[in-house]
């Protein structure tokens, strides 16, 4: 699992172990955390180093690669497209070439709803024509489009999971979100509540019911479960496929803030700020395809449940994973 010490990767690694798999984590720890491996085998390495990826596949005897490693900030991708193409496109192509060389033929790819851009109007179906509006989304789409070629040429079957907004934390409290800097709205609202600081709302003049952007917040444990099911499909001989992974419920930035206030019992001070470049107004999923093909159903779909799990993690780990290594 590349990026298996990161936020989504670590939750997926835990879910895979609980499902009886042996998950080996490959992570350069630039954004991941050693503690997030929860004691699973961790190979320190960079996906840019194809030989290191090859060795990790060979030494672990991996029969599948789940590819979480990648950069994730829409705003940064607008400023630094080269970095996003290098990490998310070139790095992933190197990973695929390592798989080809080592005879590893199953690939689960962390894609994103950012591939849709402003395209089609929500709820988004996988059949909507992708039209990313930032380099991040474009980098994910580039890999999605490369994968059929790898299948034709090298027999690599793949599941592309288009995550909507990953949020929440492990309900057992072992794992949670720890980004530096933290860009995501739920942890930011929680941090603002804890500190009594102001959080910015990026745009209140969108064509949405309350003027703020609508997103589909999906619990990270539900995302993790989608990976377990994706792997089962590949191992069972199922065809390659692309799936939205979302709750199908749109929530606005104001809805998020209201949920954080209810869950924490603390006020969230806010302040209007300009729109953030690269932000589409509305993104939420139609998840019928993954329901039908993989039997996936989100178990913690309610925004308040998602925020409550995130809050439990942040309240217990105010400095994230750093607390454990003191
Ligand atoms: N927002 C604020 N204030 C903040 C942070 C965020 O108003 O301090 C707003 C954003 O403008 C956006 C919404 O909250 O409207 C959600 O923002 P996030 O940064 O939490 O999430 P994004 O929707 O921008 O990003 C997520 C994933 C990306 C993915 C993207 C698809 O993190 O990886 O969805 O658009 F590409």
GROMACS .gro file of C-alpha atoms and ligand atoms in nm:
model
  362
    1UNK     CA    1   0.000   0.000   0.000
    2UNK     CA    2   0.169   0.316  -0.112
    3UNK     CA    3   0.082   0.602   0.120
    4UNK     CA    4  -0.045   0.350   0.374
    5UNK     CA    5   0.069   0.567   0.666
    6UNK     CA    6  -0.147   0.857   0.550
    7UNK     CA    7  -0.499   0.946   0.649
    8UNK     CA    8  -0.705   0.730   0.413
    9UNK     CA    9  -0.431   0.471   0.360
   10UNK     CA   10  -0.394   0.398   0.731
   11UNK     CA   11  -0.767   0.345   0.774
   12UNK     CA   12  -0.770   0.115   0.470
   13UNK     CA   13  -0.469  -0.077   0.603
   14UNK     CA   14  -0.652  -0.138   0.928
   15UNK     CA   15  -0.968  -0.251   0.745
   16UNK     CA   16  -0.765  -0.486   0.526
   17UNK     CA   17  -0.597  -0.643   0.829
   18UNK     CA   18  -0.933  -0.690   0.998
   19UNK     CA   19  -1.053  -0.858   0.677
   20UNK     CA   20  -0.764  -1.106   0.702
   21UNK     CA   21  -0.520  -0.954   0.452
   22UNK     CA   22  -0.152  -0.892   0.509
   23UNK     CA   23  -0.103  -0.522   0.435
   24UNK     CA   24   0.252  -0.394   0.382
   25UNK     CA   25   0.285  -0.018   0.390
   26UNK     CA   26   0.519   0.172   0.157
   27UNK     CA   27   0.541   0.537   0.256
   28UNK     CA   28   0.804   0.811   0.252
   29UNK     CA   29   0.648   0.958   0.567
   30UNK     CA   30   0.642   1.305   0.410
   31UNK     CA   31   0.275   1.333   0.501
   32UNK     CA   32   0.220   0.995   0.666
   33UNK     CA   33   0.295   0.899   1.024
   34UNK     CA   34   0.487   0.598   1.149
   35UNK     CA   35   0.234   0.562   1.434
   36UNK     CA   36  -0.048   0.537   1.181
   37UNK     CA   37   0.092   0.205   1.060
   38UNK     CA   38  -0.037   0.058   1.391
   39UNK     CA   39   0.256  -0.183   1.393
   40UNK     CA   40   0.202  -0.314   1.039
   41UNK     CA   41   0.513  -0.373   0.826
   42UNK     CA   42   0.631  -0.033   0.702
   43UNK     CA   43   0.879   0.009   0.419
   44UNK     CA   44   1.012   0.363   0.402
   45UNK     CA   45   1.046   0.469   0.042
   46UNK     CA   46   0.934   0.708  -0.226
   47UNK     CA   47   0.714   0.619  -0.522
   48UNK     CA   48   0.951   0.826  -0.737
   49UNK     CA   49   1.210   0.550  -0.679
   50UNK     CA   50   1.086   0.272  -0.908
   51UNK     CA   51   1.352   0.027  -0.788
   52UNK     CA   52   1.241   0.077  -0.429
   53UNK     CA   53   0.879   0.011  -0.526
   54UNK     CA   54   0.989  -0.300  -0.716
   55UNK     CA   55   1.184  -0.428  -0.415
   56UNK     CA   56   0.889  -0.366  -0.184
   57UNK     CA   57   0.657  -0.560  -0.414
   58UNK     CA   58   0.908  -0.843  -0.451
   59UNK     CA   59   1.004  -0.871  -0.085
   60UNK     CA   60   0.646  -0.860   0.039
   61UNK     CA   61   0.515  -1.094  -0.231
   62UNK     CA   62   0.236  -0.844  -0.294
   63UNK     CA   63  -0.040  -0.964  -0.526
   64UNK     CA   64  -0.207  -0.624  -0.537
   65UNK     CA   65  -0.110  -0.261  -0.495
   66UNK     CA   66  -0.335  -0.002  -0.336
   67UNK     CA   67  -0.206   0.337  -0.434
   68UNK     CA   68  -0.277   0.611  -0.181
   69UNK     CA   69   0.047   0.805  -0.220
   70UNK     CA   70  -0.014   1.141  -0.379
   71UNK     CA   71  -0.053   1.508  -0.316
   72UNK     CA   72  -0.401   1.620  -0.225
   73UNK     CA   73  -0.445   1.996  -0.215
   74UNK     CA   74  -0.655   2.154  -0.487
   75UNK     CA   75  -0.521   2.501  -0.403
   76UNK     CA   76  -0.156   2.388  -0.410
   77UNK     CA   77  -0.214   2.218  -0.742
   78UNK     CA   78  -0.325   2.548  -0.889
   79UNK     CA   79   0.002   2.708  -0.773
   80UNK     CA   80   0.233   2.414  -0.844
   81UNK     CA   81   0.101   2.206  -1.134
   82UNK     CA   82   0.448   2.065  -1.202
   83UNK     CA   83   0.468   1.913  -0.855
   84UNK     CA   84   0.125   1.760  -0.896
   85UNK     CA   85   0.207   1.608  -1.234
   86UNK     CA   86   0.539   1.478  -1.101
   87UNK     CA   87   0.396   1.320  -0.785
   88UNK     CA   88   0.050   1.217  -0.893
   89UNK     CA   89   0.113   1.128  -1.256
   90UNK     CA   90   0.482   1.039  -1.294
   91UNK     CA   91   0.495   0.879  -0.947
   92UNK     CA   92   0.193   0.663  -1.024
   93UNK     CA   93   0.325   0.562  -1.366
   94UNK     CA   94   0.648   0.454  -1.195
   95UNK     CA   95   0.445   0.247  -0.949
   96UNK     CA   96   0.259   0.081  -1.236
   97UNK     CA   97   0.585   0.008  -1.416
   98UNK     CA   98   0.720  -0.151  -1.099
   99UNK     CA   99   0.407  -0.369  -1.086
  100UNK     CA  100   0.453  -0.471  -1.449
  101UNK     CA  101   0.815  -0.565  -1.385
  102UNK     CA  102   0.725  -0.770  -1.077
  103UNK     CA  103   0.420  -0.940  -1.225
  104UNK     CA  104   0.175  -0.779  -0.982
  105UNK     CA  105  -0.157  -0.740  -1.164
  106UNK     CA  106  -0.420  -0.587  -0.933
  107UNK     CA  107  -0.434  -0.213  -0.870
  108UNK     CA  108  -0.670  -0.006  -0.656
  109UNK     CA  109  -0.634   0.362  -0.735
  110UNK     CA  110  -0.726   0.657  -0.514
  111UNK     CA  111  -0.902   0.884  -0.757
  112UNK     CA  112  -1.116   1.180  -0.671
  113UNK     CA  113  -1.442   1.354  -0.742
  114UNK     CA  114  -1.213   1.637  -0.854
  115UNK     CA  115  -1.202   1.462  -1.193
  116UNK     CA  116  -1.557   1.588  -1.254
  117UNK     CA  117  -1.485   1.957  -1.212
  118UNK     CA  118  -1.785   2.170  -1.300
  119UNK     CA  119  -1.886   1.914  -1.557
  120UNK     CA  120  -2.224   1.771  -1.519
  121UNK     CA  121  -2.424   1.888  -1.221
  122UNK     CA  122  -2.469   1.673  -0.915
  123UNK     CA  123  -2.552   1.404  -0.822
  124UNK     CA  124  -2.259   1.289  -1.029
  125UNK     CA  125  -2.263   0.956  -1.204
  126UNK     CA  126  -1.949   0.786  -1.326
  127UNK     CA  127  -2.077   0.829  -1.680
  128UNK     CA  128  -2.057   1.209  -1.656
  129UNK     CA  129  -1.787   1.349  -1.882
  130UNK     CA  130  -1.491   1.439  -1.663
  131UNK     CA  131  -1.382   1.804  -1.682
  132UNK     CA  132  -1.136   1.881  -1.404
  133UNK     CA  133  -1.083   2.247  -1.324
  134UNK     CA  134  -0.752   2.214  -1.142
  135UNK     CA  135  -0.422   2.030  -1.182
  136UNK     CA  136  -0.506   1.797  -0.893
  137UNK     CA  137  -0.819   1.666  -1.066
  138UNK     CA  138  -0.639   1.656  -1.398
  139UNK     CA  139  -0.358   1.447  -1.247
  140UNK     CA  140  -0.608   1.190  -1.114
  141UNK     CA  141  -0.788   1.177  -1.448
  142UNK     CA  142  -0.461   1.126  -1.635
  143UNK     CA  143  -0.401   0.805  -1.438
  144UNK     CA  144  -0.759   0.686  -1.479
  145UNK     CA  145  -0.712   0.727  -1.852
  146UNK     CA  146  -0.375   0.550  -1.854
  147UNK     CA  147  -0.503   0.244  -1.668
  148UNK     CA  148  -0.693   0.080  -1.960
  149UNK     CA  149  -0.369   0.095  -2.158
  150UNK     CA  150  -0.184  -0.085  -1.878
  151UNK     CA  151  -0.459  -0.345  -1.877
  152UNK     CA  152  -0.437  -0.402  -2.253
  153UNK     CA  153  -0.059  -0.409  -2.260
  154UNK     CA  154   0.020  -0.579  -1.928
  155UNK     CA  155  -0.299  -0.733  -1.791
  156UNK     CA  156  -0.323  -0.503  -1.489
  157UNK     CA  157  -0.684  -0.490  -1.376
  158UNK     CA  158  -0.778  -0.189  -1.168
  159UNK     CA  159  -1.051  -0.035  -0.957
  160UNK     CA  160  -1.058   0.343  -0.960
  161UNK     CA  161  -1.227   0.482  -0.651
  162UNK     CA  162  -1.341   0.840  -0.690
  163UNK     CA  163  -1.347   0.961  -0.334
  164UNK     CA  164  -1.574   1.244  -0.242
  165UNK     CA  165  -1.469   1.438   0.072
  166UNK     CA  166  -1.294   1.199   0.309
  167UNK     CA  167  -1.371   1.293   0.668
  168UNK     CA  168  -1.412   1.154   1.019
  169UNK     CA  169  -1.183   0.917   1.204
  170UNK     CA  170  -1.153   0.553   1.305
  171UNK     CA  171  -1.452   0.483   1.534
  172UNK     CA  172  -1.216   0.285   1.764
  173UNK     CA  173  -1.012   0.603   1.813
  174UNK     CA  174  -0.682   0.450   1.692
  175UNK     CA  175  -0.648   0.663   1.378
  176UNK     CA  176  -0.748   1.006   1.260
  177UNK     CA  177  -0.666   1.300   1.037
  178UNK     CA  178  -0.330   1.468   1.089
  179UNK     CA  179  -0.226   1.686   0.797
  180UNK     CA  180   0.030   1.963   0.817
  181UNK     CA  181  -0.090   2.211   0.714
  182UNK     CA  182  -0.451   2.106   0.764
  183UNK     CA  183  -0.662   2.230   0.473
  184UNK     CA  184  -0.987   2.041   0.520
  185UNK     CA  185  -1.295   2.208   0.647
  186UNK     CA  186  -1.403   1.969   0.925
  187UNK     CA  187  -1.070   1.958   1.113
  188UNK     CA  188  -1.032   2.330   1.056
  189UNK     CA  189  -1.372   2.402   1.206
  190UNK     CA  190  -1.288   2.174   1.499
  191UNK     CA  191  -0.954   2.351   1.550
  192UNK     CA  192  -1.128   2.688   1.540
  193UNK     CA  193  -1.381   2.569   1.800
  194UNK     CA  194  -1.104   2.439   2.026
  195UNK     CA  195  -0.893   2.752   1.999
  196UNK     CA  196  -1.174   3.006   1.998
  197UNK     CA  197  -1.016   3.126   1.673
  198UNK     CA  198  -1.188   3.245   1.360
  199UNK     CA  199  -1.224   3.018   1.059
  200UNK     CA  200  -1.261   3.153   0.711
  201UNK     CA  201  -1.548   3.060   0.485
  202UNK     CA  202  -1.419   3.057   0.131
  203UNK     CA  203  -1.704   3.212  -0.062
  204UNK     CA  204  -2.061   3.278   0.045
  205UNK     CA  205  -2.189   3.384  -0.295
  206UNK     CA  206  -2.209   3.048  -0.470
  207UNK     CA  207  -2.534   2.950  -0.640
  208UNK     CA  208  -2.624   2.712  -0.357
  209UNK     CA  209  -2.903   2.733  -0.097
  210UNK     CA  210  -2.689   2.907   0.166
  211UNK     CA  211  -2.423   3.050  -0.068
  212UNK     CA  212  -2.145   2.816   0.048
  213UNK     CA  213  -2.006   2.517  -0.143
  214UNK     CA  214  -2.181   2.181  -0.123
  215UNK     CA  215  -1.975   1.867  -0.073
  216UNK     CA  216  -2.037   1.500  -0.003
  217UNK     CA  217  -1.852   1.412   0.320
  218UNK     CA  218  -1.775   1.043   0.334
  219UNK     CA  219  -1.652   0.870   0.648
  220UNK     CA  220  -1.295   0.748   0.611
  221UNK     CA  221  -1.392   0.406   0.750
  222UNK     CA  222  -1.659   0.373   0.481
  223UNK     CA  223  -1.393   0.462   0.226
  224UNK     CA  224  -1.168   0.197   0.379
  225UNK     CA  225  -1.443  -0.061   0.340
  226UNK     CA  226  -1.474   0.029  -0.028
  227UNK     CA  227  -1.107  -0.071  -0.069
  228UNK     CA  228  -1.159  -0.410   0.094
  229UNK     CA  229  -1.448  -0.473  -0.146
  230UNK     CA  230  -1.254  -0.346  -0.446
  231UNK     CA  231  -0.974  -0.589  -0.372
  232UNK     CA  232  -1.220  -0.875  -0.335
  233UNK     CA  233  -1.362  -0.792  -0.677
  234UNK     CA  234  -1.020  -0.796  -0.839
  235UNK     CA  235  -0.919  -1.116  -0.662
  236UNK     CA  236  -1.247  -1.275  -0.767
  237UNK     CA  237  -1.165  -1.207  -1.133
  238UNK     CA  238  -1.402  -0.907  -1.164
  239UNK     CA  239  -1.353  -0.656  -1.441
  240UNK     CA  240  -1.184  -0.322  -1.399
  241UNK     CA  241  -1.422  -0.045  -1.297
  242UNK     CA  242  -1.456   0.313  -1.176
  243UNK     CA  243  -1.670   0.392  -0.872
  244UNK     CA  244  -1.787   0.702  -0.694
  245UNK     CA  245  -1.751   0.664  -0.318
  246UNK     CA  246  -1.981   0.912  -0.147
  247UNK     CA  247  -2.291   0.930   0.070
  248UNK     CA  248  -2.506   1.102  -0.195
  249UNK     CA  249  -2.586   1.373   0.063
  250UNK     CA  250  -2.474   1.730  -0.005
  251UNK     CA  251  -2.367   1.939   0.295
  252UNK     CA  252  -2.269   2.304   0.284
  253UNK     CA  253  -1.980   2.468   0.468
  254UNK     CA  254  -2.241   2.619   0.699
  255UNK     CA  255  -2.388   2.272   0.763
  256UNK     CA  256  -2.040   2.153   0.862
  257UNK     CA  257  -1.993   2.444   1.102
  258UNK     CA  258  -2.335   2.387   1.256
  259UNK     CA  259  -2.255   2.017   1.306
  260UNK     CA  260  -1.921   2.103   1.469
  261UNK     CA  261  -2.097   2.344   1.705
  262UNK     CA  262  -2.358   2.083   1.799
  263UNK     CA  263  -2.104   1.804   1.850
  264UNK     CA  264  -1.845   2.005   2.041
  265UNK     CA  265  -2.083   2.233   2.226
  266UNK     CA  266  -1.843   2.514   2.133
  267UNK     CA  267  -1.904   2.813   1.907
  268UNK     CA  268  -1.717   2.834   1.577
  269UNK     CA  269  -1.628   3.194   1.505
  270UNK     CA  270  -1.624   3.261   1.134
  271UNK     CA  271  -1.524   3.519   0.887
  272UNK     CA  272  -1.606   3.569   0.522
  273UNK     CA  273  -1.317   3.514   0.281
  274UNK     CA  274  -1.285   3.513  -0.097
  275UNK     CA  275  -1.356   3.201  -0.295
  276UNK     CA  276  -1.066   2.955  -0.300
  277UNK     CA  277  -0.930   2.907  -0.648
  278UNK     CA  278  -1.016   2.573  -0.803
  279UNK     CA  279  -1.325   2.507  -0.587
  280UNK     CA  280  -1.633   2.380  -0.771
  281UNK     CA  281  -1.963   2.499  -0.618
  282UNK     CA  282  -2.133   2.162  -0.587
  283UNK     CA  283  -2.000   1.806  -0.579
  284UNK     CA  284  -2.196   1.510  -0.454
  285UNK     CA  285  -2.218   1.154  -0.564
  286UNK     CA  286  -2.456   0.911  -0.711
  287UNK     CA  287  -2.318   0.590  -0.560
  288UNK     CA  288  -2.555   0.343  -0.722
  289UNK     CA  289  -2.280   0.165  -0.917
  290UNK     CA  290  -2.067   0.074  -0.614
  291UNK     CA  291  -2.380  -0.027  -0.423
  292UNK     CA  292  -2.484  -0.263  -0.697
  293UNK     CA  293  -2.145  -0.403  -0.795
  294UNK     CA  294  -1.969  -0.424  -0.459
  295UNK     CA  295  -2.261  -0.424  -0.215
  296UNK     CA  296  -2.102  -0.121  -0.050
  297UNK     CA  297  -2.318   0.092   0.179
  298UNK     CA  298  -2.186   0.370   0.397
  299UNK     CA  299  -2.235   0.277   0.762
  300UNK     CA  300  -2.153   0.621   0.907
  301UNK     CA  301  -2.309   0.848   0.647
  302UNK     CA  302  -2.462   1.102   0.879
  303UNK     CA  303  -2.267   1.432   0.892
  304UNK     CA  304  -2.305   1.448   1.269
  305UNK     CA  305  -2.159   1.097   1.310
  306UNK     CA  306  -1.867   1.190   1.086
  307UNK     CA  307  -1.801   1.509   1.283
  308UNK     CA  308  -1.841   1.328   1.617
  309UNK     CA  309  -1.578   1.068   1.520
  310UNK     CA  310  -1.345   1.344   1.400
  311UNK     CA  311  -1.402   1.538   1.721
  312UNK     CA  312  -1.325   1.237   1.940
  313UNK     CA  313  -0.991   1.197   1.761
  314UNK     CA  314  -0.893   1.565   1.773
  315UNK     CA  315  -0.999   1.604   2.135
  316UNK     CA  316  -0.788   1.303   2.237
  317UNK     CA  317  -0.494   1.393   2.007
  318UNK     CA  318  -0.464   1.770   1.999
  319UNK     CA  319  -0.119   1.737   1.842
  320UNK     CA  320  -0.215   1.449   1.614
  321UNK     CA  321   0.015   1.149   1.605
  322UNK     CA  322   0.299   1.357   1.750
  323UNK     CA  323   0.156   1.285   2.094
  324UNK     CA  324   0.234   0.917   2.066
  325UNK     CA  325   0.601   0.967   1.981
  326UNK     CA  326   0.683   1.208   2.263
  327LIG     N1  327  -1.351   2.556   0.322
  327LIG     C1  328  -1.373   2.675   0.388
  327LIG     N2  329  -1.284   2.711   0.486
  327LIG     C2  330  -1.176   2.635   0.520
  327LIG     C3  331  -1.154   2.513   0.450
  327LIG     C4  332  -1.244   2.478   0.350
  327LIG     O1  333  -1.468   2.746   0.361
  327LIG     O2  334  -1.099   2.676   0.608
  327LIG     C5  335  -1.447   2.512   0.220
  327LIG     C6  336  -1.387   2.493   0.082
  327LIG     O3  337  -1.385   2.613   0.011
  327LIG     C7  338  -1.482   2.390   0.024
  327LIG     C8  339  -1.527   2.307   0.143
  327LIG     O4  340  -1.496   2.385   0.258
  327LIG     O5  341  -1.595   2.452  -0.028
  327LIG     C9  342  -1.452   2.177   0.155
  327LIG     O6  343  -1.313   2.204   0.149
  327LIG     P1  344  -1.203   2.096   0.181
  327LIG     O7  345  -1.070   2.161   0.164
  327LIG     O8  346  -1.233   2.029   0.310
  327LIG     O9  347  -1.228   1.989   0.069
  327LIG     P2  348  -1.225   2.006  -0.089
  327LIG    O10  349  -1.366   1.983  -0.134
  327LIG    O11  350  -1.158   2.126  -0.138
  327LIG    O12  351  -1.125   1.891  -0.126
  327LIG    C10  352  -1.165   1.760  -0.128
  327LIG    C11  353  -1.040   1.671  -0.118
  327LIG    C12  354  -0.958   1.687  -0.240
  327LIG    C13  355  -1.045   1.671  -0.361
  327LIG    C14  356  -1.158   1.768  -0.359
  327LIG    C15  357  -1.246   1.760  -0.479
  327LIG    O13  358  -0.964   1.701  -0.006
  327LIG    O14  359  -0.857   1.592  -0.238
  327LIG    O15  360  -1.233   1.741  -0.245
  327LIG    O16  361  -1.294   1.890  -0.507
  327LIG     F1  362  -0.977   1.697  -0.473
   0.00000   0.00000   0.00000
